[in-house]
Coordinates of C-alpha atoms (C1' of nucleotides) in Angstrom, one line a residue:
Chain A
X1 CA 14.4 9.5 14.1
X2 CA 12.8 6.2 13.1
X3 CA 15.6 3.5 12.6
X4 CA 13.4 1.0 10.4
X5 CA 12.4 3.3 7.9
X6 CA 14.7 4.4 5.1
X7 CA 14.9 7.9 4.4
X8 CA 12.3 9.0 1.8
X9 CA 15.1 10.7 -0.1
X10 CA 17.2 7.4 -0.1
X11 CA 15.3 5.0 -1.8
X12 CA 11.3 6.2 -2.3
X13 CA 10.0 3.2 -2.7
X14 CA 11.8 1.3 0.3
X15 CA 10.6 3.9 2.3
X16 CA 7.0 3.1 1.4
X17 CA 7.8 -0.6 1.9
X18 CA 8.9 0.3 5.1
X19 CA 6.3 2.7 6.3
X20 CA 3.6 0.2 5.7
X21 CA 5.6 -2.9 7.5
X22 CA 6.0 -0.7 10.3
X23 CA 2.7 0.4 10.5
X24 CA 1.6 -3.0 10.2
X25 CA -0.6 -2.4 7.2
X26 CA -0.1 -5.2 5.1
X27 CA 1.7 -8.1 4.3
X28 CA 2.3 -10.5 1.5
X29 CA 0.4 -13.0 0.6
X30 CA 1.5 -17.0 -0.5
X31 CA 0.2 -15.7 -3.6
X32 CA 2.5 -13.6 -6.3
X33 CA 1.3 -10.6 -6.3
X34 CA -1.8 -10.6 -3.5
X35 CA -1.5 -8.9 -0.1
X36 CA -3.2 -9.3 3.1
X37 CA -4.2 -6.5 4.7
X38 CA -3.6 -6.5 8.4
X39 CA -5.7 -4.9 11.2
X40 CA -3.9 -1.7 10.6
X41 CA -4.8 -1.3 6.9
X42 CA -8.2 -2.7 7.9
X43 CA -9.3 -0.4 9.8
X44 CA -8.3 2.5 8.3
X45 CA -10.2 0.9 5.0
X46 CA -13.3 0.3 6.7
X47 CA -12.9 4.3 8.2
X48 CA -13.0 5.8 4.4
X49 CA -15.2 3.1 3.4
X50 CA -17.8 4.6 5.6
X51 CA -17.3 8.4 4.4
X52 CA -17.6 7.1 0.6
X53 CA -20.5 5.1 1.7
X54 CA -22.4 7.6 3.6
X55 CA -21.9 10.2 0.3
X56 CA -23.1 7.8 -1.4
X57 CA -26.4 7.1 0.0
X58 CA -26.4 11.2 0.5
X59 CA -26.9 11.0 -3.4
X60 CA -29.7 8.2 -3.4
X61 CA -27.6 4.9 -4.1
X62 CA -28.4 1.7 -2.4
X63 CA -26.0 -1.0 -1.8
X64 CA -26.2 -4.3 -3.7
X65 CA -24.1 -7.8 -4.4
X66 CA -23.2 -9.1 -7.2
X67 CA -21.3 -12.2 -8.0
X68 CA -17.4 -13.0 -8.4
X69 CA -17.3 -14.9 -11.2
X70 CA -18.5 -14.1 -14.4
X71 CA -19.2 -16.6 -18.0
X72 CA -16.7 -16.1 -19.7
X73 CA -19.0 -15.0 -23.0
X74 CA -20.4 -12.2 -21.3
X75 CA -17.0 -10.2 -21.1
X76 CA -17.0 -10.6 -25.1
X77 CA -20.1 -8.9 -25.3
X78 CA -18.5 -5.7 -25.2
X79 CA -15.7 -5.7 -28.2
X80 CA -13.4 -2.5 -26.3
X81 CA -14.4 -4.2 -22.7
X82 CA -13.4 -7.5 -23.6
X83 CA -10.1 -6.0 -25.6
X84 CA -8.8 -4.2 -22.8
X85 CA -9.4 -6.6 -19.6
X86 CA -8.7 -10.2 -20.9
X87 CA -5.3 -9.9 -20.9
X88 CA -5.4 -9.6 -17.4
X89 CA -8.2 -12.2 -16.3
X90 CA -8.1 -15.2 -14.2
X91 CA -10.5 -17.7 -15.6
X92 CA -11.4 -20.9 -13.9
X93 CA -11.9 -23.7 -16.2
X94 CA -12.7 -26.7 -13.3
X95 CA -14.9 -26.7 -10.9
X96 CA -16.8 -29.7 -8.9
X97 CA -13.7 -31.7 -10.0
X98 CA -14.5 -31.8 -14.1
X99 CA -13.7 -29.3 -16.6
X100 CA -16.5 -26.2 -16.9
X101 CA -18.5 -26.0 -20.3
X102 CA -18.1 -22.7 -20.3
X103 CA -14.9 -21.0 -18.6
X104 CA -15.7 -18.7 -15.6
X105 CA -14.0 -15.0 -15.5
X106 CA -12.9 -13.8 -12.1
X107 CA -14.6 -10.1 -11.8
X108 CA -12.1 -7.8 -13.3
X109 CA -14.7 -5.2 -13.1
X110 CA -18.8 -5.9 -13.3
X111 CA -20.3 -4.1 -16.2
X112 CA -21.1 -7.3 -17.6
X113 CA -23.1 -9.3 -15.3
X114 CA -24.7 -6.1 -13.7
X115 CA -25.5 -5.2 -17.6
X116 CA -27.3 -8.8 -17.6
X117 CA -28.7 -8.1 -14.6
X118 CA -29.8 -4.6 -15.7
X119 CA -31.3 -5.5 -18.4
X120 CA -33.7 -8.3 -16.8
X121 CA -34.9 -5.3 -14.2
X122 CA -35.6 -2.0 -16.8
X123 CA -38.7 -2.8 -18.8
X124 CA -40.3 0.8 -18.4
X125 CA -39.0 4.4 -18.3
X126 CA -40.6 4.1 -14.5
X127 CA -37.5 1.5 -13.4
X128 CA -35.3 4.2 -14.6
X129 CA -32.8 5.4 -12.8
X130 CA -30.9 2.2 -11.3
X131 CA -28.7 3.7 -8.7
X132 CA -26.7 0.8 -7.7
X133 CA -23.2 0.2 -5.4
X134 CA -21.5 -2.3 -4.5
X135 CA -18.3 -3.0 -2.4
X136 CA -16.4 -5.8 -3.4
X137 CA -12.9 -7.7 -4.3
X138 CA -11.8 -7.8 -8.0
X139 CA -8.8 -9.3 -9.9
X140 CA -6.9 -8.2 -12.2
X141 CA -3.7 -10.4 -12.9
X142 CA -0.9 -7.9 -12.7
X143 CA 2.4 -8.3 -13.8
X144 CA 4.6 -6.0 -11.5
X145 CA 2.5 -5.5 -8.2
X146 CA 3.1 -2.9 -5.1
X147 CA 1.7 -3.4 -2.4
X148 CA -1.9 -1.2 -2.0
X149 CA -1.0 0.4 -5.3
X150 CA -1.3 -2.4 -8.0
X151 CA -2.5 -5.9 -6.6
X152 CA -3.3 -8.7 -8.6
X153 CA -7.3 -8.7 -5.8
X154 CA -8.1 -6.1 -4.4
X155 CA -10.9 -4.6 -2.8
X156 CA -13.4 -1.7 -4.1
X157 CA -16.3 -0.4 -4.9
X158 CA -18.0 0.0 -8.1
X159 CA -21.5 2.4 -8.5
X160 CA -23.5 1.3 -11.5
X161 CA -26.7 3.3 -12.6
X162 CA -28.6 3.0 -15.9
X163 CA -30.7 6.5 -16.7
X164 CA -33.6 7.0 -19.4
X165 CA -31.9 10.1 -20.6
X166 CA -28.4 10.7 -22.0
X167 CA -28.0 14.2 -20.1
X168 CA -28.8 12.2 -17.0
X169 CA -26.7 9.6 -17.1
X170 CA -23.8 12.4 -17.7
X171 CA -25.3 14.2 -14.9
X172 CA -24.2 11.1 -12.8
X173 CA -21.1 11.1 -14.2
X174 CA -19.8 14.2 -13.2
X175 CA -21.6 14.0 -9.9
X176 CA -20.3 11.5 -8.7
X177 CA -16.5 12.8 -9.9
X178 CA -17.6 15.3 -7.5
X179 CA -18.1 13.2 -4.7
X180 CA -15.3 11.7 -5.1
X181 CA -13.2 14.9 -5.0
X182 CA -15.2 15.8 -1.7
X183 CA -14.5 13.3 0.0
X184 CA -10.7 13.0 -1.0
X185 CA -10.3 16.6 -0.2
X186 CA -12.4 17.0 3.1
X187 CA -11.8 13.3 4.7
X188 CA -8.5 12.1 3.0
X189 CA -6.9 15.4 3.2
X190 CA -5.8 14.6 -0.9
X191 CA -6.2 17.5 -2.8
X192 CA -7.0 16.2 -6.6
X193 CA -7.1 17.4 -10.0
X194 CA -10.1 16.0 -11.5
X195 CA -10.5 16.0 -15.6
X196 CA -11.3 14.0 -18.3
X197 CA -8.9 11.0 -19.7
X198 CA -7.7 11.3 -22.8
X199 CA -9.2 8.7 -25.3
X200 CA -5.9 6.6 -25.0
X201 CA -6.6 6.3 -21.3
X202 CA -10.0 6.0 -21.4
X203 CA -11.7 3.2 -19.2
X204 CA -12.4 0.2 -22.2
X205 CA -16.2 0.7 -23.2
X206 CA -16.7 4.2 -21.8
X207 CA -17.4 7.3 -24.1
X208 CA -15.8 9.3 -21.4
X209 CA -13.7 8.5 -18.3
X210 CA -13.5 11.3 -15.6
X211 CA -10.6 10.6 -13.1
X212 CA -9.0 12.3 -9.4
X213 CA -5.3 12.6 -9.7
X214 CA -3.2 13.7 -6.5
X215 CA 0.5 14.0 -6.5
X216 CA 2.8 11.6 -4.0
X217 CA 5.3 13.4 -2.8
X218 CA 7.8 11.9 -5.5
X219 CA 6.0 14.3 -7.4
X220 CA 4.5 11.3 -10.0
X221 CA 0.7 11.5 -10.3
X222 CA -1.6 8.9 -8.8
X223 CA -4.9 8.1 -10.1
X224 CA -7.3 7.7 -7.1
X225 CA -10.3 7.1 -8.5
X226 CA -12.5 7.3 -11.9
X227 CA -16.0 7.6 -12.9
X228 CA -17.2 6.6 -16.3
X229 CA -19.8 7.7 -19.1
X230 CA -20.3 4.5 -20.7
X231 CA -23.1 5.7 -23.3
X232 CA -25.2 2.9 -24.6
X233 CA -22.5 0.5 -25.2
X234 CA -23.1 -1.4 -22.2
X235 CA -27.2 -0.8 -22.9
X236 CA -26.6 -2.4 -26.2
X237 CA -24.4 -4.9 -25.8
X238 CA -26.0 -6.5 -22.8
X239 CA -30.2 -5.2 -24.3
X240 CA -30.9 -2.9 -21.5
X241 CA -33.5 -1.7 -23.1
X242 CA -36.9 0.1 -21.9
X243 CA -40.8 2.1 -23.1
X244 CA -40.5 5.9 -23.2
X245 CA -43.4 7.6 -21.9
X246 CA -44.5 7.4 -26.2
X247 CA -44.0 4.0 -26.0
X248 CA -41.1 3.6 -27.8
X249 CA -38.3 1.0 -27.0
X250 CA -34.6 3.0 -25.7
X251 CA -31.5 1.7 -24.8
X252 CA -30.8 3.2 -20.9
X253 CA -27.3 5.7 -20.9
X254 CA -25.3 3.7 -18.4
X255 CA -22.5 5.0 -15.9
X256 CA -19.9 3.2 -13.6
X257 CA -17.5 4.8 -11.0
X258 CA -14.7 2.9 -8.8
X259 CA -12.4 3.9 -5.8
X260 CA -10.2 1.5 -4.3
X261 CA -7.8 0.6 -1.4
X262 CA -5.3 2.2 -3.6
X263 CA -6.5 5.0 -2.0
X264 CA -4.5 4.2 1.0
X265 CA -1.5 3.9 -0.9
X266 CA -2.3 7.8 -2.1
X267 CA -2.9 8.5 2.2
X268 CA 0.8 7.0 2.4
X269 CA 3.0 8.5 0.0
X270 CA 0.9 11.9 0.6
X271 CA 0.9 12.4 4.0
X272 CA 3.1 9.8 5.7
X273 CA 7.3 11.0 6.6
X274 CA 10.5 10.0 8.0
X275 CA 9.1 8.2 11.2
X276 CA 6.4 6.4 9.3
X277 CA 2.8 6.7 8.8
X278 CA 0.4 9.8 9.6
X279 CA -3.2 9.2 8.9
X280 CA -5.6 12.3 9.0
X281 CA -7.6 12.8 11.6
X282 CA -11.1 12.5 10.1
X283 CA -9.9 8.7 8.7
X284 CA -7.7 7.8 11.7
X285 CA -9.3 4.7 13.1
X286 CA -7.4 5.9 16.2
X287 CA -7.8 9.6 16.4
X288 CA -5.6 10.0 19.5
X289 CA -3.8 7.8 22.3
X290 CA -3.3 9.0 26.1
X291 CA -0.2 7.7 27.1
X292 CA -0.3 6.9 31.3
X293 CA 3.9 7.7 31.9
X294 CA 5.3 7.2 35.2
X295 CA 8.1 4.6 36.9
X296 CA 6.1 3.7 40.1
X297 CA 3.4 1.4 39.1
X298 CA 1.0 2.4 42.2
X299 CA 0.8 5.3 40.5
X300 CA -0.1 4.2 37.5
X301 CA -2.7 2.0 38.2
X302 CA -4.4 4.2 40.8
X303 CA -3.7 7.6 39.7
X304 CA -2.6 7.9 36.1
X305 CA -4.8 5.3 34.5
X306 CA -8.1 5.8 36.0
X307 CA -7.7 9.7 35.3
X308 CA -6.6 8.7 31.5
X309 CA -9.8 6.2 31.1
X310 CA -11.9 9.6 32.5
X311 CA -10.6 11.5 29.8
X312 CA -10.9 8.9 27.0
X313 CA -14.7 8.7 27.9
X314 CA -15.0 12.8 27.7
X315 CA -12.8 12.7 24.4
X316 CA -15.2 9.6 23.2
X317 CA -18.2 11.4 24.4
X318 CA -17.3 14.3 22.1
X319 CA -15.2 12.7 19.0
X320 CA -17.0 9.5 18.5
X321 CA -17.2 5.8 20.2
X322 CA -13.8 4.5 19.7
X323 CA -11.8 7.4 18.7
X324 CA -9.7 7.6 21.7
X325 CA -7.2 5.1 23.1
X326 CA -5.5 4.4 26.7
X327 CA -2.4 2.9 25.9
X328 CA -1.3 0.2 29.0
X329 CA 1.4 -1.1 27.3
X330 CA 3.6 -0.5 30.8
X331 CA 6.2 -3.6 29.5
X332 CA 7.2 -0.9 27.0
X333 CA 9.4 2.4 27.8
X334 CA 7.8 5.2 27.1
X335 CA 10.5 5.8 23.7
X336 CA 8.9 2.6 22.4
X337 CA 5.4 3.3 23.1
X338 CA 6.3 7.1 21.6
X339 CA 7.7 5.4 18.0
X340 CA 4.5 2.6 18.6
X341 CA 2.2 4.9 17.9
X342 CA 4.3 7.5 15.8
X343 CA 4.7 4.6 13.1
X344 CA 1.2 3.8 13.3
X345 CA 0.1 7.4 12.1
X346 CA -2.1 8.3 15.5
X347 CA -2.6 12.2 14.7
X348 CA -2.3 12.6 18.5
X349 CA -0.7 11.7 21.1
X350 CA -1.9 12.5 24.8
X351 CA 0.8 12.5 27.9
X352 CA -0.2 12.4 31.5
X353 CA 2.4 11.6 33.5
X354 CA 3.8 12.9 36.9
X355 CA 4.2 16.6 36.1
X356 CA 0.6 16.4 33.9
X357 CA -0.8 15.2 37.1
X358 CA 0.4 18.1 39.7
X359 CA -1.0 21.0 37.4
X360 CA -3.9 19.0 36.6
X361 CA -3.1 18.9 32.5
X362 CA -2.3 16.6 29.4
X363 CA 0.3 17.5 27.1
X364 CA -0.6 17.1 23.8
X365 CA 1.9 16.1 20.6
X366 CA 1.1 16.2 16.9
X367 CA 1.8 13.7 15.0
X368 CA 2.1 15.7 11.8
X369 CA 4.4 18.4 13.3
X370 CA 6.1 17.1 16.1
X371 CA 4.4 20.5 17.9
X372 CA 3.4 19.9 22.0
X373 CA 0.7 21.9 23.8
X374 CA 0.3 21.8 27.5
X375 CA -3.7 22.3 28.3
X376 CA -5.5 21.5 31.9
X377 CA -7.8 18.7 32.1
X378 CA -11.0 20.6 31.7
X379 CA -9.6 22.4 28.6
X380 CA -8.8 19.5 27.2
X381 CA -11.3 17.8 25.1
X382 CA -12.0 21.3 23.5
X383 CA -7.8 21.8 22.3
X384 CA -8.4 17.9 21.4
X385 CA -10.5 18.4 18.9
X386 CA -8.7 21.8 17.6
X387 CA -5.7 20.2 17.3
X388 CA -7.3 17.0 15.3
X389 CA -9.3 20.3 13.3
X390 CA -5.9 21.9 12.7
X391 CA -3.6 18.7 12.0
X392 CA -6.4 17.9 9.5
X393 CA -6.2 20.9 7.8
X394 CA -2.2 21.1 7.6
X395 CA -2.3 18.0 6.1
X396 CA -4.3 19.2 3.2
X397 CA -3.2 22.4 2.8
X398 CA 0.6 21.1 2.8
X399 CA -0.5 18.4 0.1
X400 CA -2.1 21.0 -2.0
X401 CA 1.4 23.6 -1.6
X402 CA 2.9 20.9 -2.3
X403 CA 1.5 20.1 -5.5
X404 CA 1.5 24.1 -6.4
X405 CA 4.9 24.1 -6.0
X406 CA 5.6 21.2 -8.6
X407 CA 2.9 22.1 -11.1
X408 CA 4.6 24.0 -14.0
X409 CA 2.9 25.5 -17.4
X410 CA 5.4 24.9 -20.3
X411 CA 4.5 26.4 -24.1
X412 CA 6.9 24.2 -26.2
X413 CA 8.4 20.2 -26.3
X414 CA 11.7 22.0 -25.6
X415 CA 10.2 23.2 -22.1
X416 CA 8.5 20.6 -21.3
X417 CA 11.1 17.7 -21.5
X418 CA 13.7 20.3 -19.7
X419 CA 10.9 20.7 -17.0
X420 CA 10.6 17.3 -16.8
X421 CA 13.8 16.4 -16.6
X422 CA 14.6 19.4 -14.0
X423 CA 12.1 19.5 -11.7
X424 CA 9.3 16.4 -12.3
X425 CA 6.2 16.9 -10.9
X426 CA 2.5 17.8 -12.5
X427 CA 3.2 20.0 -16.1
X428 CA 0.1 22.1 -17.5
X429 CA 0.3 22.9 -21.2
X430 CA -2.2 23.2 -24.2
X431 CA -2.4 20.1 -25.6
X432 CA -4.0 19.3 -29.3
X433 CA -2.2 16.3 -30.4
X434 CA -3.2 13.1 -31.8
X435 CA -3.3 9.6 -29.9
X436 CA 0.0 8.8 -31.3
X437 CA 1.6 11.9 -30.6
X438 CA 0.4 11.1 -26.8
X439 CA 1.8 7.7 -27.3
X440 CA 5.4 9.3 -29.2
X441 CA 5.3 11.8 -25.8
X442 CA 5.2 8.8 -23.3
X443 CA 8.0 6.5 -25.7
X444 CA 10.6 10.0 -25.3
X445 CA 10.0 10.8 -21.8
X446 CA 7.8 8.4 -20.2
X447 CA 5.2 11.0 -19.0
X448 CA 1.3 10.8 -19.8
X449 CA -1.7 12.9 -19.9
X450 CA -3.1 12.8 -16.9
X451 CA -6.3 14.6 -17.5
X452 CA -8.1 17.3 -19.2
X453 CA -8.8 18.9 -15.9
X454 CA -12.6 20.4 -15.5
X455 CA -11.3 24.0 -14.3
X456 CA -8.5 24.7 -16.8
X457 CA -11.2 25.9 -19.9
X458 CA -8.5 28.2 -20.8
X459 CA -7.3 27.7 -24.8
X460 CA -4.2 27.9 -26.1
X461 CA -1.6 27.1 -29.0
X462 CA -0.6 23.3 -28.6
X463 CA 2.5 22.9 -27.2
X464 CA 3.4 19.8 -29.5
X465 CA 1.8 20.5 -33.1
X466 CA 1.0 24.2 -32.6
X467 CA -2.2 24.2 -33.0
X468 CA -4.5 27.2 -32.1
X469 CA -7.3 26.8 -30.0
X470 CA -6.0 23.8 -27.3
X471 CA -7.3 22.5 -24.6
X472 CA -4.9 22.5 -21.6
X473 CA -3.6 19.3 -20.3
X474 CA -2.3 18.1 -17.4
X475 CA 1.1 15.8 -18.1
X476 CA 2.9 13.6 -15.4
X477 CA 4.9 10.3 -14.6
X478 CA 2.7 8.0 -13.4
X479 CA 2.2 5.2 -11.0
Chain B
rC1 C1' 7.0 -11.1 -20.4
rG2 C1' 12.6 -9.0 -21.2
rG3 C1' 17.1 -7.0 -18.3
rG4 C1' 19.4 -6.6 -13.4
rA5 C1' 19.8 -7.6 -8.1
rC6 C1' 18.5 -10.8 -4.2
rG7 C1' 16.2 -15.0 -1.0
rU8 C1' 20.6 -17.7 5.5
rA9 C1' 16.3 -16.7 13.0
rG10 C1' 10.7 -11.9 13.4
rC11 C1' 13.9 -7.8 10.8
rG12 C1' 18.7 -6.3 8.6
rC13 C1' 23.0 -9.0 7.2
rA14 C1' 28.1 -12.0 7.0
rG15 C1' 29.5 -16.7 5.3
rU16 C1' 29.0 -19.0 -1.1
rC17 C1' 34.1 -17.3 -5.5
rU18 C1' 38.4 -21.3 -2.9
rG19 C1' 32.5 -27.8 -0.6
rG20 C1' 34.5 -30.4 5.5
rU21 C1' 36.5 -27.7 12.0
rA22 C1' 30.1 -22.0 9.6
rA23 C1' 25.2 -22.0 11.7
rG24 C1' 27.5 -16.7 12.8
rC25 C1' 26.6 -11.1 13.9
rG26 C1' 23.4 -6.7 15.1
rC27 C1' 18.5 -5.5 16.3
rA28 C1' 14.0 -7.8 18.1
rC29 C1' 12.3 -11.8 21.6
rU30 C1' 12.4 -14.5 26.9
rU31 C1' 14.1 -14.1 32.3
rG32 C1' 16.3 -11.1 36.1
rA33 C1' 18.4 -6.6 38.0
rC34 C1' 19.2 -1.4 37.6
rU35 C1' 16.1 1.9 35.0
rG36 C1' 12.0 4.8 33.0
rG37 C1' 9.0 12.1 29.8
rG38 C1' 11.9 10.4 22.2
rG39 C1' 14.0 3.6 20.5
rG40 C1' 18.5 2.9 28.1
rU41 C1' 22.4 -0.5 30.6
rC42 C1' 24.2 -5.2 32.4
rA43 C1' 23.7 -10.5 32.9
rA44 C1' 21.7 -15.1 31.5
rG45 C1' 18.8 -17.5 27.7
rG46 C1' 15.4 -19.4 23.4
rG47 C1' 15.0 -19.5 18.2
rG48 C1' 17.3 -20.9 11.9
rU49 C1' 19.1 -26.8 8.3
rC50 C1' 20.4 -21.8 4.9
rG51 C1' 13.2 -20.1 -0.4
rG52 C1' 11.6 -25.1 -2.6
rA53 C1' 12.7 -29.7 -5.6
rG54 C1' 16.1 -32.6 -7.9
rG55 C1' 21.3 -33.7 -8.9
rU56 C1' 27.0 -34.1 -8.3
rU57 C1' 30.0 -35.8 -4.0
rC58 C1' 32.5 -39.7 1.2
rA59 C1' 30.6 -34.7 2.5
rA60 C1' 26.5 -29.1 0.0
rA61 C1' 24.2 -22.7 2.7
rU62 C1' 28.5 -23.2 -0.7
rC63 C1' 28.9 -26.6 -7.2
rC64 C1' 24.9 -27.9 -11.3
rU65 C1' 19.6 -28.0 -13.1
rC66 C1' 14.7 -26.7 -12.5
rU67 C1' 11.2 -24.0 -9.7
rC68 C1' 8.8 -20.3 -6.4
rG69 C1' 9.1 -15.5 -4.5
rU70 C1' 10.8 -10.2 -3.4
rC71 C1' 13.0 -5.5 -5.1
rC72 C1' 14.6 -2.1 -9.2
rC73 C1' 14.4 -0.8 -14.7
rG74 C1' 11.6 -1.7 -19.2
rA75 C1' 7.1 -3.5 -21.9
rC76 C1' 1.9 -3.9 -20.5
rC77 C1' -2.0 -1.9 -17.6
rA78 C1' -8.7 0.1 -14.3

RNA sequence: CGGGACGUAGCGCAGUCUGGUAAGCGCACUUGACUGGGGGUCAAGGGGUCGGAGGUUCAAAUCCUCUCGUCCCGACCA
């Protein structure tokens, strides 16, 4: 039992405080409300950065830079844009010691200047489609940050593609929703509910916002990432404009899609437990340690090590540069080095020690279930990467229980506040109600739409105005 | 931004009401010994000027003012 981690049942958001101090993830910053992200944190960012990246380019987007900061006129371009992100903006009015002309917006987001952009690149239906990425910092000044869940910087990436055609740009949309809901599923072990925003929660300038939401284990809903239809409101506020194949002038059908390092906050309060963090295996910058274990220190550097650095090579050799550690750290006994890595979320940890040694095997310890397997030395990088298979798999398929579990369908407001009162978690219910009575539903019970998710086509009577004909509607706290 | 709690060693805390003989405890850290397969034992050590600034006083961690930050609740929020 770790004793510098508060029980989850305690005090939730200690705990989370705790599991990322002890997993040296993160720390704060000399700024209110920014956090430096240590090694830790880095690494496993730069791990689903590379999975995101890679589906990316699978689905013909190139990577691209745009600038931080952003005249201050071009976020007023946009009249919904402008309304929903200045009152969270840091501007910089001096610069080169005298006051700017014009006041400089720190990126909250970079529709704008990639609209410019845009719009100096399309000419002709041929420059269409703009399949751009970037990855990036933004800032958006935030009143009541948590750490990896609401920063006042953090960092990102925004895709933004411009398309000759409405249906394509749509098209994009949804694919990339997709991806998203791949990746999360197969590399982050997430399981999401992916949907449409409701217009009250829609992303300021979009027609349509798309969105992944997971469930923590507190049961509220986390959004983990969103993908935008933004019509032609960024085509005609910023004149991206281009010749049809009849030589008529178009505005382009824009889109813009975002996932953050908010996503390791989701990895956290999804997967991580009483001893601290547990990272799945296919985003583990560290898929699995061998611990050398023995009191005579002859041993260990002649025997135990050299065999351990053997098997690291094979494991590498099969699982990827990197993937496997030796740890040396002899100063510590081996209950530290055991809670070492158990806090740092290693999916598997690999004994050889003095009995190992005699029968010629490693014994093998999940991190996710505590569960040891004894395996000889030439079976070993085959159970390896079973087990990493299987602990991935768990992982998901306890997230997704999980979230079965607390997903309830209610039919009246009666039902629904009990439910939520009773048992939390994700509530599905048909859902035809105005933006007010969304905003009235949030005032009584704090709970919001969450999505119209894209599998729940079933109709119903609306649980609120009774209605006929409803769409369903997912309902949840939220962070 | 409103309400509440809190900032004393790396972490967790006591001391503050009743100013002085309070710079203290546990863990961590250093050295040594015994140990060593889920956070071990003993011994000897190092480290803080009490979030910051100003004020009251012979004297401030302690009282007053301002300020910065953290956590919780609320408002706001891709």
């Amino acid at each position: 039992m770790a004793r510098n981690i508060t029980p989850r049942e305690k005090d939730y958001s200690q705990w989370y405080l705790d599991v990322i101090r002890a997993g040296e993830l993160a720390d704060y910053a000399p700024v209110r409300g920014c956090m430096v992200i240590r090694p830790n944190g880095y690494s496993l960012w730069e791990v689903i950065q590379r999975h995101f990246d890679e589906a990316f380019k699978d689905t013909g987007h190139v990577n691209a830079y745009f600038p931080l900061l952003i005249p201050s006129s071009f976020l007023e371009k946009e009249a919904d844009h402008v309304e929903g992100f200045a009152p969270e903006c840091a501007v910089v009015t001096h610069a080169g010691g005298e006051e700017l002309e014009e006041p400089l917006v720190v990126r909250p987001t970079s529709e704008t200047v990639i609209g410019h952009m845009y719009s100096k690149w399309v000419q002709s239906w041929r420059d269409l489609p703009i399949l751009i990425n970037q990855w990036c910092n933004v800032m958006r000044w935030e009143k009541r940050p948590r750490l990896f869940l609401r920063t006042s910087e953090f960092l990102w990436q925004e895709g933004h593609t411009a398309h000759a055609a409405k249906e394509e740009a749509v098209e994009e949309t949804l694919r990339m929703l997709e991806v998203y809901r791949e990746v999360m599923e197969t590399r982050l072990a997430l399981p999401v509910v992916t949907g449409e925003k409701s217009e009250a929660e829609r992303f300021p300038g979009a027609d349509n916002t798309y969105t992944c939401e997971a469930m923590m284990t507190d049961m509220k809903a986390l959004q983990a990432g969103t993908s935008h239809f933004l019509g032609q409101n960024f085509a005609k506020a910023f004149d991206i404009t281009f010749q049809n194949k009849d030589g008529e002038r178009e505005y382009a059908w824009t889109t813009s899609w975002g996932v953050s390092t908010r996503l390791i906050g989701a990895i956290i309060m999804t997967h991580s437990d009483k001893d601290g963090l547990v990272i799945p295996p296919e985003v583990a910058p560290v898929k699995a340690v061998i611990m050398p274990i023995s009191d005579d220190e002859k041993a260990l550097s002649e025997t135990f090590e050299p065999e351990a650095m053997e098997l690291r090579d094979r494991l590498n050799a099969l699982l990827g540069k990197r993937s496997v550690k030796v740890d040396t750290q002899y100063h510590m006994r081996p209950g530290d080095r055991f809670f070492y890595h158990l806090q740092r979320g290693v999916p598997l940890r690999i004994e050889l020690g003095k009995k190992e040694y005699e029968s010629q095997s490693v014994r093998l310890v999940r991190r996710d279930t505590g569960e040891k397997t004894d395996v000889s030395w030439d079976r070993a990088p085959e159970t390896v990467r079973q087990l990493l298979e299987s602990i991935q798999k768990n992982l998901y398929t306890r997230a997704l229980e999980f979230r079965k579990a607390n997903t309830h369908h209610v039919k009246s407001y009666e039902e629904f506040k009990n439910v939520l009162e009773t048992r939390g978690g994700f509530i599905t219910a048909h859902f035809a109600g105005t933006r007010e009575d969304e905003k009235e539903i949030k005032s009584e019970t704090t709970a919001t739409i969450r999505c119209y998710p894209m599998n729940g086509q079933s109709r119903g009577t609306c649980f609120y105005t009774g209605k006929d004909d409803a769409p369903l509607a997912v309902f949840a706290k939220a962070y």
